[in-house]
Tab-separated table of N, CA and C in Angstrom:
chain	number	residue	atom	x	y	z
A	60	MET	N	45.906	30.280	44.173
A	60	MET	CA	46.377	30.628	45.492
A	60	MET	C	47.728	29.964	45.783
A	61	PHE	N	47.880	28.689	45.383
A	61	PHE	CA	49.149	27.995	45.595
A	61	PHE	C	50.067	28.246	44.401
A	62	PRO	N	51.348	28.577	44.649
A	62	PRO	CA	52.280	28.708	43.511
A	62	PRO	C	52.590	27.333	42.922
A	63	PHE	N	53.157	27.337	41.717
A	63	PHE	CA	53.443	26.087	41.013
A	63	PHE	C	54.397	25.195	41.793
A	64	TRP	N	55.414	25.765	42.414
A	64	TRP	CA	56.401	24.959	43.152
A	64	TRP	C	55.747	24.212	44.305
A	65	SER	N	54.695	24.784	44.912
A	65	SER	CA	54.035	24.076	46.015
A	65	SER	C	53.248	22.867	45.495
A	66	THR	N	52.702	22.960	44.279
A	66	THR	CA	52.006	21.821	43.679
A	66	THR	C	52.979	20.667	43.459
A	67	VAL	N	54.166	20.988	42.982
A	67	VAL	CA	55.207	19.970	42.788
A	67	VAL	C	55.634	19.388	44.127
A	68	LEU	N	55.795	20.245	45.137
A	68	LEU	CA	56.179	19.784	46.473
A	68	LEU	C	55.128	18.837	47.048
A	69	PHE	N	53.854	19.186	46.912
A	69	PHE	CA	52.787	18.326	47.432
A	69	PHE	C	52.743	16.996	46.681
A	70	ALA	N	52.997	17.028	45.386
A	70	ALA	CA	53.035	15.780	44.613
A	70	ALA	C	54.190	14.904	45.074
A	71	LEU	N	55.353	15.516	45.339
A	71	LEU	CA	56.495	14.755	45.851
A	71	LEU	C	56.213	14.174	47.238
A	72	LEU	N	55.569	14.950	48.092
A	72	LEU	CA	55.196	14.441	49.422
A	72	LEU	C	54.240	13.258	49.301
A	73	MET	N	53.289	13.362	48.392
A	73	MET	CA	52.325	12.291	48.194
A	73	MET	C	53.025	11.016	47.711
A	74	VAL	N	53.888	11.127	46.720
A	74	VAL	CA	54.591	9.961	46.179
A	74	VAL	C	55.529	9.371	47.226
A	75	THR	N	56.251	10.230	47.956
A	75	THR	CA	57.148	9.753	49.012
A	75	THR	C	56.364	9.022	50.091
A	76	GLY	N	55.250	9.593	50.517
A	76	GLY	CA	54.409	8.948	51.525
A	76	GLY	C	53.875	7.612	51.049
A	77	PHE	N	53.490	7.548	49.771
A	77	PHE	CA	52.981	6.295	49.204
A	77	PHE	C	54.055	5.212	49.208
A	78	LEU	N	55.269	5.567	48.775
A	78	LEU	CA	56.365	4.593	48.748
A	78	LEU	C	56.764	4.156	50.155
A	79	LEU	N	56.860	5.110	51.076
A	79	LEU	CA	57.196	4.771	52.458
A	79	LEU	C	56.118	3.916	53.117
A	80	LEU	N	54.860	4.159	52.745
A	80	LEU	CA	53.763	3.380	53.319
A	80	LEU	C	53.890	1.908	52.930
A	81	PHE	N	54.125	1.629	51.665
A	81	PHE	CA	54.276	0.233	51.245
A	81	PHE	C	55.525	-0.407	51.837
A	82	LYS	N	56.602	0.364	51.912
A	82	LYS	CA	57.832	-0.167	52.484
A	82	LYS	C	57.659	-0.480	53.971
A	83	SER	N	57.022	0.413	54.715
A	83	SER	CA	56.847	0.181	56.153
A	83	SER	C	55.836	-0.931	56.428
A	84	ILE	N	54.811	-1.065	55.603
A	84	ILE	CA	53.867	-2.181	55.777
A	84	ILE	C	54.587	-3.502	55.506
A	85	GLY	N	55.428	-3.542	54.490
A	85	GLY	CA	56.200	-4.755	54.204
A	85	GLY	C	57.124	-5.124	55.349
A	86	ARG	N	57.787	-4.131	55.934
A	86	ARG	CA	58.669	-4.408	57.074
A	86	ARG	C	57.889	-4.855	58.297
A	87	LEU	N	56.719	-4.271	58.501
A	87	LEU	CA	55.873	-4.677	59.631
A	87	LEU	C	55.452	-6.135	59.483
A	88	ILE	N	55.102	-6.521	58.281
A	88	ILE	CA	54.726	-7.915	58.024
A	88	ILE	C	55.917	-8.832	58.263
A	89	ARG	N	57.112	-8.428	57.827
A	89	ARG	CA	58.306	-9.247	58.045
A	89	ARG	C	58.644	-9.388	59.525
A	90	VAL	N	58.413	-8.329	60.317
A	90	VAL	CA	58.704	-8.402	61.754
A	90	VAL	C	57.857	-9.480	62.405
A	91	TYR	N	56.584	-9.547	62.043
A	91	TYR	CA	55.677	-10.483	62.706
A	91	TYR	C	55.615	-11.859	62.057
A	92	THR	N	56.165	-12.016	60.861
A	92	THR	CA	56.105	-13.332	60.229
A	92	THR	C	57.471	-13.968	60.044
A	93	ALA	N	58.536	-13.246	60.368
A	93	ALA	CA	59.884	-13.781	60.164
A	93	ALA	C	60.207	-14.847	61.199
A	94	GLY	N	61.017	-15.775	60.799
A	94	GLY	CA	61.511	-16.782	61.734
A	94	GLY	C	60.565	-17.944	61.942
A	95	THR	N	61.044	-18.860	62.742
A	95	THR	CA	60.304	-20.074	63.046
A	95	THR	C	59.217	-19.789	64.071
A	96	LYS	N	58.033	-20.312	63.833
A	96	LYS	CA	56.951	-20.218	64.811
A	96	LYS	C	56.498	-21.629	65.139
A	97	ILE	N	56.592	-21.963	66.404
A	97	ILE	CA	56.157	-23.270	66.867
A	97	ILE	C	54.897	-23.057	67.688
A	98	GLU	N	53.878	-23.853	67.414
A	98	GLU	CA	52.611	-23.701	68.128
A	98	GLU	C	52.110	-25.068	68.558
A	99	ASP	N	51.649	-25.142	69.808
A	99	ASP	CA	51.051	-26.372	70.328
A	99	ASP	C	50.014	-25.984	71.370
A	100	SER	N	49.148	-26.912	71.703
A	100	SER	CA	48.089	-26.659	72.664
A	100	SER	C	48.668	-26.276	74.021
A	101	ALA	N	48.034	-25.324	74.691
A	101	ALA	CA	48.479	-24.905	76.019
A	101	ALA	C	48.085	-25.926	77.081
A	102	LEU	N	47.265	-26.901	76.724
A	102	LEU	CA	46.848	-27.928	77.678
A	102	LEU	C	47.807	-29.112	77.709
A	103	VAL	N	48.790	-29.123	76.823
A	103	VAL	CA	49.801	-30.173	76.787
A	103	VAL	C	50.890	-29.800	77.799
A	104	PRO	N	51.291	-30.733	78.678
A	104	PRO	CA	52.282	-30.370	79.701
A	104	PRO	C	53.672	-30.074	79.143
A	105	ASP	N	54.044	-30.643	77.995
A	105	ASP	CA	55.331	-30.317	77.391
A	105	ASP	C	55.326	-30.686	75.910
A	106	PHE	N	56.184	-30.017	75.158
A	106	PHE	CA	56.362	-30.358	73.747
A	106	PHE	C	57.776	-29.988	73.322
A	107	GLU	N	58.261	-30.722	72.328
A	107	GLU	CA	59.609	-30.523	71.800
A	107	GLU	C	59.539	-29.754	70.485
A	108	PHE	N	60.609	-28.980	70.236
A	108	PHE	CA	60.660	-28.189	69.020
A	108	PHE	C	62.118	-27.871	68.678
A	109	PRO	N	62.406	-27.699	67.374
A	109	PRO	CA	63.760	-27.307	66.968
A	109	PRO	C	63.852	-25.785	66.807
A	110	LEU	N	65.006	-25.229	67.120
A	110	LEU	CA	65.300	-23.823	66.836
A	110	LEU	C	66.620	-23.782	66.077
A	111	LYS	N	66.611	-23.128	64.931
A	111	LYS	CA	67.766	-23.157	64.047
A	111	LYS	C	68.688	-21.948	64.202
A	112	GLU	N	68.239	-20.909	64.899
A	112	GLU	CA	69.057	-19.707	65.039
A	112	GLU	C	69.199	-19.322	66.504
A	113	PRO	N	70.411	-18.996	66.956
A	113	PRO	CA	70.562	-18.488	68.315
A	113	PRO	C	69.940	-17.102	68.429
A	114	GLY	N	69.532	-16.738	69.629
A	114	GLY	CA	68.948	-15.416	69.837
A	114	GLY	C	67.844	-15.447	70.868
A	115	ALA	N	67.103	-14.347	70.938
A	115	ALA	CA	66.016	-14.191	71.901
A	115	ALA	C	64.704	-14.682	71.298
A	116	TYR	N	63.960	-15.418	72.099
A	116	TYR	CA	62.658	-15.949	71.690
A	116	TYR	C	61.628	-15.592	72.739
A	117	GLU	N	60.363	-15.540	72.314
A	117	GLU	CA	59.285	-15.276	73.256
A	117	GLU	C	58.284	-16.418	73.238
A	118	ILE	N	57.667	-16.618	74.387
A	118	ILE	CA	56.582	-17.581	74.520
A	118	ILE	C	55.311	-16.754	74.618
A	119	ALA	N	54.381	-17.003	73.727
A	119	ALA	CA	53.149	-16.220	73.681
A	119	ALA	C	51.946	-17.141	73.787
A	120	VAL	N	50.872	-16.588	74.312
A	120	VAL	CA	49.595	-17.299	74.374
A	120	VAL	C	48.756	-16.832	73.200
A	121	LYS	N	48.213	-17.787	72.460
A	121	LYS	CA	47.313	-17.481	71.352
A	121	LYS	C	45.920	-17.908	71.794
A	122	ARG	N	45.026	-16.924	71.912
A	122	ARG	CA	43.660	-17.191	72.363
A	122	ARG	C	42.692	-16.754	71.272
A	123	PRO	N	41.819	-17.687	70.817
A	123	PRO	CA	40.910	-17.366	69.713
A	123	PRO	C	39.677	-16.573	70.141
A	124	SER	N	39.825	-15.658	71.092
A	124	SER	CA	38.715	-14.797	71.486
A	124	SER	C	39.258	-13.431	71.852
A	125	LEU	N	38.392	-12.442	71.812
A	125	LEU	CA	38.809	-11.083	72.122
A	125	LEU	C	38.749	-10.786	73.610
A	126	THR	N	38.067	-11.614	74.366
A	126	THR	CA	37.907	-11.360	75.797
A	126	THR	C	38.602	-12.438	76.613
A	127	GLY	N	38.693	-12.193	77.877
A	127	GLY	CA	39.315	-13.152	78.778
A	127	GLY	C	40.700	-12.710	79.190
A	128	ILE	N	41.042	-13.021	80.408
A	128	ILE	CA	42.339	-12.642	80.946
A	128	ILE	C	43.364	-13.691	80.537
A	129	ILE	N	44.461	-13.229	80.008
A	129	ILE	CA	45.553	-14.119	79.605
A	129	ILE	C	46.337	-14.501	80.859
A	130	PRO	N	46.571	-15.803	81.093
A	130	PRO	CA	47.351	-16.218	82.264
A	130	PRO	C	48.788	-15.703	82.182
A	131	THR	N	49.283	-15.180	83.295
A	131	THR	CA	50.659	-14.686	83.356
A	131	THR	C	51.378	-15.341	84.519
A	132	ASP	N	52.648	-15.057	84.649
A	132	ASP	CA	53.495	-15.615	85.716
A	132	ASP	C	53.476	-17.139	85.734
A	133	ILE	N	53.531	-17.741	84.566
A	133	ILE	CA	53.622	-19.194	84.452
A	133	ILE	C	55.108	-19.563	84.550
A	134	PRO	N	55.478	-20.482	85.437
A	134	PRO	CA	56.901	-20.859	85.554
A	134	PRO	C	57.316	-21.867	84.470
A	135	PHE	N	57.381	-21.405	83.227
A	135	PHE	CA	57.790	-22.267	82.119
A	135	PHE	C	59.220	-22.743	82.329
A	136	GLU	N	59.509	-23.910	81.785
A	136	GLU	CA	60.863	-24.428	81.772
A	136	GLU	C	61.213	-24.800	80.338
A	137	VAL	N	62.377	-24.348	79.890
A	137	VAL	CA	62.875	-24.702	78.562
A	137	VAL	C	64.176	-25.468	78.764
A	138	SER	N	64.242	-26.657	78.180
A	138	SER	CA	65.430	-27.505	78.305
A	138	SER	C	66.054	-27.718	76.942
A	139	ASP	N	67.371	-27.657	76.907
A	139	ASP	CA	68.122	-27.964	75.691
A	139	ASP	C	68.315	-29.480	75.673
A	140	LEU	N	67.696	-30.160	74.725
A	140	LEU	CA	67.754	-31.619	74.677
A	140	LEU	C	69.114	-32.141	74.232
A	141	MET	N	69.902	-31.302	73.560
A	141	MET	CA	71.232	-31.728	73.108
A	141	MET	C	72.225	-31.768	74.275
A	142	THR	N	72.175	-30.739	75.136
A	142	THR	CA	73.131	-30.656	76.241
A	142	THR	C	72.534	-31.087	77.575
A	143	GLY	N	71.207	-31.113	77.661
A	143	GLY	CA	70.548	-31.472	78.911
A	143	GLY	C	70.439	-30.312	79.893
A	144	LYS	N	70.870	-29.122	79.502
A	144	LYS	CA	70.832	-27.959	80.390
A	144	LYS	C	69.490	-27.250	80.286
A	145	THR	N	69.154	-26.542	81.352
A	145	THR	CA	67.935	-25.747	81.385
A	145	THR	C	68.260	-24.327	80.937
A	146	VAL	N	67.382	-23.758	80.141
A	146	VAL	CA	67.528	-22.385	79.653
A	146	VAL	C	66.684	-21.490	80.560
A	147	ALA	N	67.247	-20.363	80.965
A	147	ALA	CA	66.528	-19.430	81.840
A	147	ALA	C	65.356	-18.808	81.097
A	148	VAL	N	64.163	-18.862	81.719
A	148	VAL	CA	62.950	-18.271	81.153
A	148	VAL	C	62.502	-17.159	82.083
A	149	HIS	N	62.280	-15.971	81.511
A	149	HIS	CA	61.856	-14.807	82.282
A	149	HIS	C	60.404	-14.490	81.947
A	150	SER	N	59.557	-14.461	82.973
A	150	SER	CA	58.150	-14.120	82.762
A	150	SER	C	58.001	-12.612	82.642
A	151	PHE	N	57.182	-12.191	81.714
A	151	PHE	CA	56.836	-10.784	81.561
A	151	PHE	C	55.591	-10.705	80.694
A	152	VAL	N	54.890	-9.606	80.791
A	152	VAL	CA	53.735	-9.382	79.936
A	152	VAL	C	54.014	-8.121	79.140
A	153	ASN	N	54.027	-8.258	77.840
A	153	ASN	CA	54.283	-7.134	76.953
A	153	ASN	C	52.976	-6.788	76.252
A	154	LEU	N	52.196	-5.891	76.849
A	154	LEU	CA	50.923	-5.530	76.235
A	154	LEU	C	51.109	-4.769	74.933
A	155	LEU	N	52.272	-4.097	74.767
A	155	LEU	CA	52.538	-3.418	73.498
A	155	LEU	C	52.859	-4.426	72.404
A	156	GLY	N	53.252	-5.637	72.793
A	156	GLY	CA	53.542	-6.679	71.819
A	156	GLY	C	52.324	-7.499	71.455
A	157	GLN	N	51.176	-7.192	72.065
A	157	GLN	CA	49.957	-7.934	71.758
A	157	GLN	C	49.554	-7.657	70.323
A	158	ARG	N	49.092	-8.691	69.638
A	158	ARG	CA	48.681	-8.540	68.255
A	158	ARG	C	47.593	-9.556	67.930
A	159	LYS	N	47.070	-9.446	66.748
A	159	LYS	CA	46.048	-10.392	66.280
A	159	LYS	C	46.567	-11.048	65.006
A	160	ASP	N	46.166	-12.292	64.808
A	160	ASP	CA	46.551	-12.952	63.562
A	160	ASP	C	45.400	-12.837	62.570
A	161	GLY	N	45.531	-13.488	61.434
A	161	GLY	CA	44.527	-13.396	60.375
A	161	GLY	C	43.163	-13.920	60.754
A	162	SER	N	43.100	-14.827	61.726
A	162	SER	CA	41.811	-15.386	62.131
A	162	SER	C	41.172	-14.602	63.273
A	163	GLY	N	41.824	-13.549	63.747
A	163	GLY	CA	41.268	-12.735	64.824
A	163	GLY	C	41.700	-13.168	66.211
A	164	SER	N	42.552	-14.159	66.319
A	164	SER	CA	43.026	-14.611	67.622
A	164	SER	C	44.021	-13.606	68.199
A	165	ARG	N	43.973	-13.447	69.522
A	165	ARG	CA	44.945	-12.582	70.200
A	165	ARG	C	46.215	-13.364	70.462
A	166	ILE	N	47.341	-12.723	70.267
A	166	ILE	CA	48.642	-13.312	70.584
A	166	ILE	C	49.317	-12.364	71.559
A	167	VAL	N	49.561	-12.855	72.797
A	167	VAL	CA	50.135	-12.022	73.848
A	167	VAL	C	51.414	-12.677	74.356
A	168	PRO	N	52.569	-12.032	74.197
A	168	PRO	CA	53.817	-12.577	74.746
A	168	PRO	C	53.780	-12.533	76.278
A	169	ILE	N	54.140	-13.670	76.925
A	169	ILE	CA	54.113	-13.710	78.394
A	169	ILE	C	55.439	-14.158	79.002
A	170	ALA	N	56.386	-14.600	78.197
A	170	ALA	CA	57.688	-15.015	78.716
A	170	ALA	C	58.716	-14.937	77.589
A	171	GLU	N	59.987	-14.925	77.969
A	171	GLU	CA	61.048	-14.887	76.970
A	171	GLU	C	62.241	-15.691	77.460
A	172	PHE	N	63.034	-16.147	76.496
A	172	PHE	CA	64.269	-16.862	76.810
A	172	PHE	C	65.263	-16.624	75.683
A	173	LYS	N	66.512	-16.941	75.968
A	173	LYS	CA	67.574	-16.718	74.992
A	173	LYS	C	68.388	-17.989	74.864
A	174	ILE	N	68.700	-18.353	73.608
A	174	ILE	CA	69.532	-19.536	73.382
A	174	ILE	C	70.839	-19.109	72.728
A	175	GLU	N	71.885	-19.889	73.004
A	175	GLU	CA	73.217	-19.576	72.480
A	175	GLU	C	73.541	-20.327	71.184
A	176	GLN	N	72.922	-21.523	70.998
A	176	GLN	CA	73.178	-22.284	69.775
A	176	GLN	C	71.898	-23.001	69.353
A	177	GLU	N	71.882	-23.404	68.097
A	177	GLU	CA	70.714	-24.119	67.580
A	177	GLU	C	70.622	-25.494	68.220
A	178	GLY	N	69.426	-26.090	68.124
A	178	GLY	CA	69.239	-27.427	68.669
A	178	GLY	C	67.777	-27.753	68.869
A	179	ARG	N	67.523	-28.847	69.578
A	179	ARG	CA	66.162	-29.251	69.932
A	179	ARG	C	65.915	-28.873	71.373
A	180	PHE	N	64.739	-28.334	71.619
A	180	PHE	CA	64.396	-27.852	72.946
A	180	PHE	C	63.051	-28.424	73.369
A	181	LYS	N	62.807	-28.395	74.677
A	181	LYS	CA	61.542	-28.884	75.218
A	181	LYS	C	60.980	-27.802	76.134
A	182	LEU	N	59.730	-27.416	75.863
A	182	LEU	CA	59.023	-26.441	76.689
A	182	LEU	C	58.096	-27.193	77.626
A	183	THR	N	58.243	-26.938	78.925
A	183	THR	CA	57.390	-27.566	79.935
A	183	THR	C	56.467	-26.504	80.520
A	184	ASN	N	55.173	-26.815	80.519
A	184	ASN	CA	54.145	-25.923	81.058
A	184	ASN	C	53.560	-26.583	82.306
A	185	PRO	N	53.995	-26.187	83.511
A	185	PRO	CA	53.523	-26.856	84.721
A	185	PRO	C	52.116	-26.456	85.159
A	186	GLN	N	51.539	-25.416	84.546
A	186	GLN	CA	50.218	-24.952	84.971
A	186	GLN	C	49.227	-24.975	83.813
A	187	THR	N	48.990	-26.153	83.280
A	187	THR	CA	48.074	-26.276	82.142
A	187	THR	C	46.636	-25.942	82.523
A	188	GLY	N	46.291	-26.058	83.780
A	188	GLY	CA	44.925	-25.792	84.230
A	188	GLY	C	44.525	-24.331	84.150
A	189	ARG	N	45.473	-23.438	83.973
A	189	ARG	CA	45.157	-22.005	83.897
A	189	ARG	C	44.758	-21.566	82.492
A	190	PHE	N	44.822	-22.487	81.533
A	190	PHE	CA	44.514	-22.143	80.157
A	190	PHE	C	43.153	-22.693	79.757
A	191	LYS	N	42.561	-22.068	78.729
A	191	LYS	CA	41.279	-22.520	78.200
A	191	LYS	C	41.506	-23.597	77.141
A	192	GLU	N	40.419	-24.217	76.728
A	192	GLU	CA	40.486	-25.373	75.827
A	192	GLU	C	41.167	-25.077	74.500
A	193	ARG	N	40.905	-23.942	73.899
A	193	ARG	CA	41.445	-23.666	72.563
A	193	ARG	C	42.695	-22.781	72.597
A	194	ASP	N	43.264	-22.541	73.768
A	194	ASP	CA	44.490	-21.753	73.873
A	194	ASP	C	45.674	-22.520	73.307
A	195	SER	N	46.599	-21.780	72.733
A	195	SER	CA	47.840	-22.371	72.217
A	195	SER	C	49.018	-21.607	72.795
A	196	LEU	N	50.153	-22.297	72.889
A	196	LEU	CA	51.408	-21.647	73.229
A	196	LEU	C	52.234	-21.552	71.959
A	197	MET	N	52.824	-20.393	71.738
A	197	MET	CA	53.648	-20.176	70.552
A	197	MET	C	55.058	-19.797	70.991
A	198	VAL	N	56.045	-20.375	70.333
A	198	VAL	CA	57.437	-19.993	70.518
A	198	VAL	C	57.882	-19.375	69.210
A	199	MET	N	58.351	-18.123	69.282
A	199	MET	CA	58.746	-17.401	68.070
A	199	MET	C	59.850	-16.403	68.400
A	200	PRO	N	60.572	-15.935	67.395
A	200	PRO	CA	61.607	-14.933	67.655
A	200	PRO	C	60.999	-13.700	68.314
A	201	LYS	N	61.738	-13.117	69.237
A	201	LYS	CA	61.245	-11.964	69.982
A	201	LYS	C	61.143	-10.754	69.070
A	202	THR	N	59.983	-10.112	69.071
A	202	THR	CA	59.777	-8.915	68.262
A	202	THR	C	60.167	-7.667	69.038
A	203	GLY	N	59.978	-7.678	70.334
A	203	GLY	CA	60.340	-6.528	71.156
A	203	GLY	C	59.616	-5.276	70.719
A	204	SER	N	60.348	-4.175	70.652
A	204	SER	CA	59.739	-2.895	70.293
A	204	SER	C	59.742	-2.647	68.792
A	205	ARG	N	60.332	-3.560	68.012
A	205	ARG	CA	60.392	-3.350	66.557
A	205	ARG	C	58.999	-3.235	65.946
A	206	GLY	N	58.080	-4.094	66.359
A	206	GLY	CA	56.722	-4.040	65.815
A	206	GLY	C	56.014	-2.758	66.192
A	207	PHE	N	56.200	-2.330	67.436
A	207	PHE	CA	55.570	-1.098	67.910
A	207	PHE	C	56.104	0.103	67.134
A	208	LEU	N	57.414	0.148	66.903
A	208	LEU	CA	58.007	1.250	66.150
A	208	LEU	C	57.577	1.221	64.687
A	209	MET	N	57.416	0.016	64.129
A	209	MET	CA	56.982	-0.075	62.730
A	209	MET	C	55.538	0.414	62.565
A	210	ILE	N	54.711	0.254	63.588
A	210	ILE	CA	53.345	0.781	63.528
A	210	ILE	C	53.391	2.302	63.420
A	211	PHE	N	54.295	2.935	64.172
A	211	PHE	CA	54.442	4.381	64.056
A	211	PHE	C	54.977	4.783	62.683
A	212	ALA	N	55.839	3.970	62.103
A	212	ALA	CA	56.337	4.262	60.753
A	212	ALA	C	55.197	4.191	59.745
A	213	VAL	N	54.306	3.220	59.897
A	213	VAL	CA	53.142	3.107	59.006
A	213	VAL	C	52.240	4.332	59.169
A	214	LEU	N	51.998	4.738	60.420
A	214	LEU	CA	51.140	5.905	60.662
A	214	LEU	C	51.753	7.179	60.080
A	215	PHE	N	53.056	7.370	60.289
A	215	PHE	CA	53.726	8.563	59.757
A	215	PHE	C	53.651	8.603	58.237
A	216	SER	N	53.945	7.483	57.588
A	216	SER	CA	53.927	7.479	56.123
A	216	SER	C	52.506	7.629	55.587
A	217	ALA	N	51.509	7.095	56.303
A	217	ALA	CA	50.120	7.271	55.867
A	217	ALA	C	49.694	8.734	55.984
A	218	ILE	N	50.103	9.388	57.062
A	218	ILE	CA	49.790	10.819	57.216
A	218	ILE	C	50.485	11.634	56.130
A	219	LEU	N	51.733	11.295	55.829
A	219	LEU	CA	52.477	11.983	54.773
A	219	LEU	C	51.785	11.803	53.415
A	220	PHE	N	51.351	10.584	53.124
A	220	PHE	CA	50.680	10.300	51.850
A	220	PHE	C	49.340	11.032	51.766
A	221	ILE	N	48.521	10.908	52.795
A	221	ILE	CA	47.187	11.536	52.758
A	221	ILE	C	47.297	13.054	52.740
A	222	GLY	N	48.205	13.604	53.561
A	222	GLY	CA	48.389	15.059	53.562
A	222	GLY	C	48.872	15.563	52.216
A	223	GLY	N	49.858	14.879	51.627
A	223	GLY	CA	50.343	15.275	50.310
A	223	GLY	C	49.259	15.178	49.257
A	224	LEU	N	48.447	14.118	49.321
A	224	LEU	CA	47.356	13.939	48.359
A	224	LEU	C	46.323	15.054	48.478
A	225	VAL	N	45.912	15.372	49.707
A	225	VAL	CA	44.886	16.407	49.911
A	225	VAL	C	45.396	17.766	49.419
A	226	PHE	N	46.607	18.135	49.814
A	226	PHE	CA	47.130	19.437	49.392
A	226	PHE	C	47.423	19.481	47.896
A	227	PHE	N	47.819	18.356	47.312
A	227	PHE	CA	48.028	18.309	45.866
A	227	PHE	C	46.708	18.545	45.134
A	228	ILE	N	45.655	17.875	45.573
A	228	ILE	CA	44.335	18.067	44.945
A	228	ILE	C	43.846	19.498	45.140
A	229	LEU	N	44.046	20.039	46.338
A	229	LEU	CA	43.632	21.431	46.589
A	229	LEU	C	44.399	22.409	45.710
A	230	SER	N	45.695	22.149	45.510
A	230	SER	CA	46.487	23.057	44.671
A	230	SER	C	46.054	22.972	43.207
A	231	LEU	N	45.579	21.807	42.754
A	231	LEU	CA	45.083	21.675	41.381
A	231	LEU	C	43.707	22.327	41.227
A	232	VAL	N	42.873	22.223	42.234
A	232	VAL	CA	41.525	22.763	42.171
A	232	VAL	C	41.558	24.294	42.191
A	233	GLU	N	42.505	24.881	42.911
A	233	GLU	CA	42.611	26.330	43.029
A	233	GLU	C	43.014	27.005	41.719
A	234	LYS	N	43.627	26.257	40.811
A	234	LYS	CA	44.121	26.892	39.567
A	234	LYS	C	43.055	27.049	38.569
């Protein structure tokens, strides 16, 4: 039923989808694991950390459970210890940026800030009482919409691979 050229086309679609799938999964992993990640207990009123690259960073809550409301609108303060200046912190909740780590903990970005140069910084958490015992605060490079778009790239390449595989097998079975 299928001509020979369609069998070749389906095989090419399958191989292309397979290669794109591995490439997009690798990029997705790099988006979420790239850069410095600083983590400390959310019950600590402040902690110091170094940042080696200028750019946008996010403050996220890491909670080792699937349930529970993540505290938002925390008035975090970030201070540059080298210059003594305060860095502007903007509160926001990015539910599309929510993710899970290897242990099943939820990571939800709740604030962001931008630095102009590398240095040592201090994060102050004035509302430690709003967090649970095992909650952590993480400072990491901002992922923004890159992770969300990479998920769509993974889905597209998986559909391309599976569709090419199914039609390739069907074209071989029909002969």
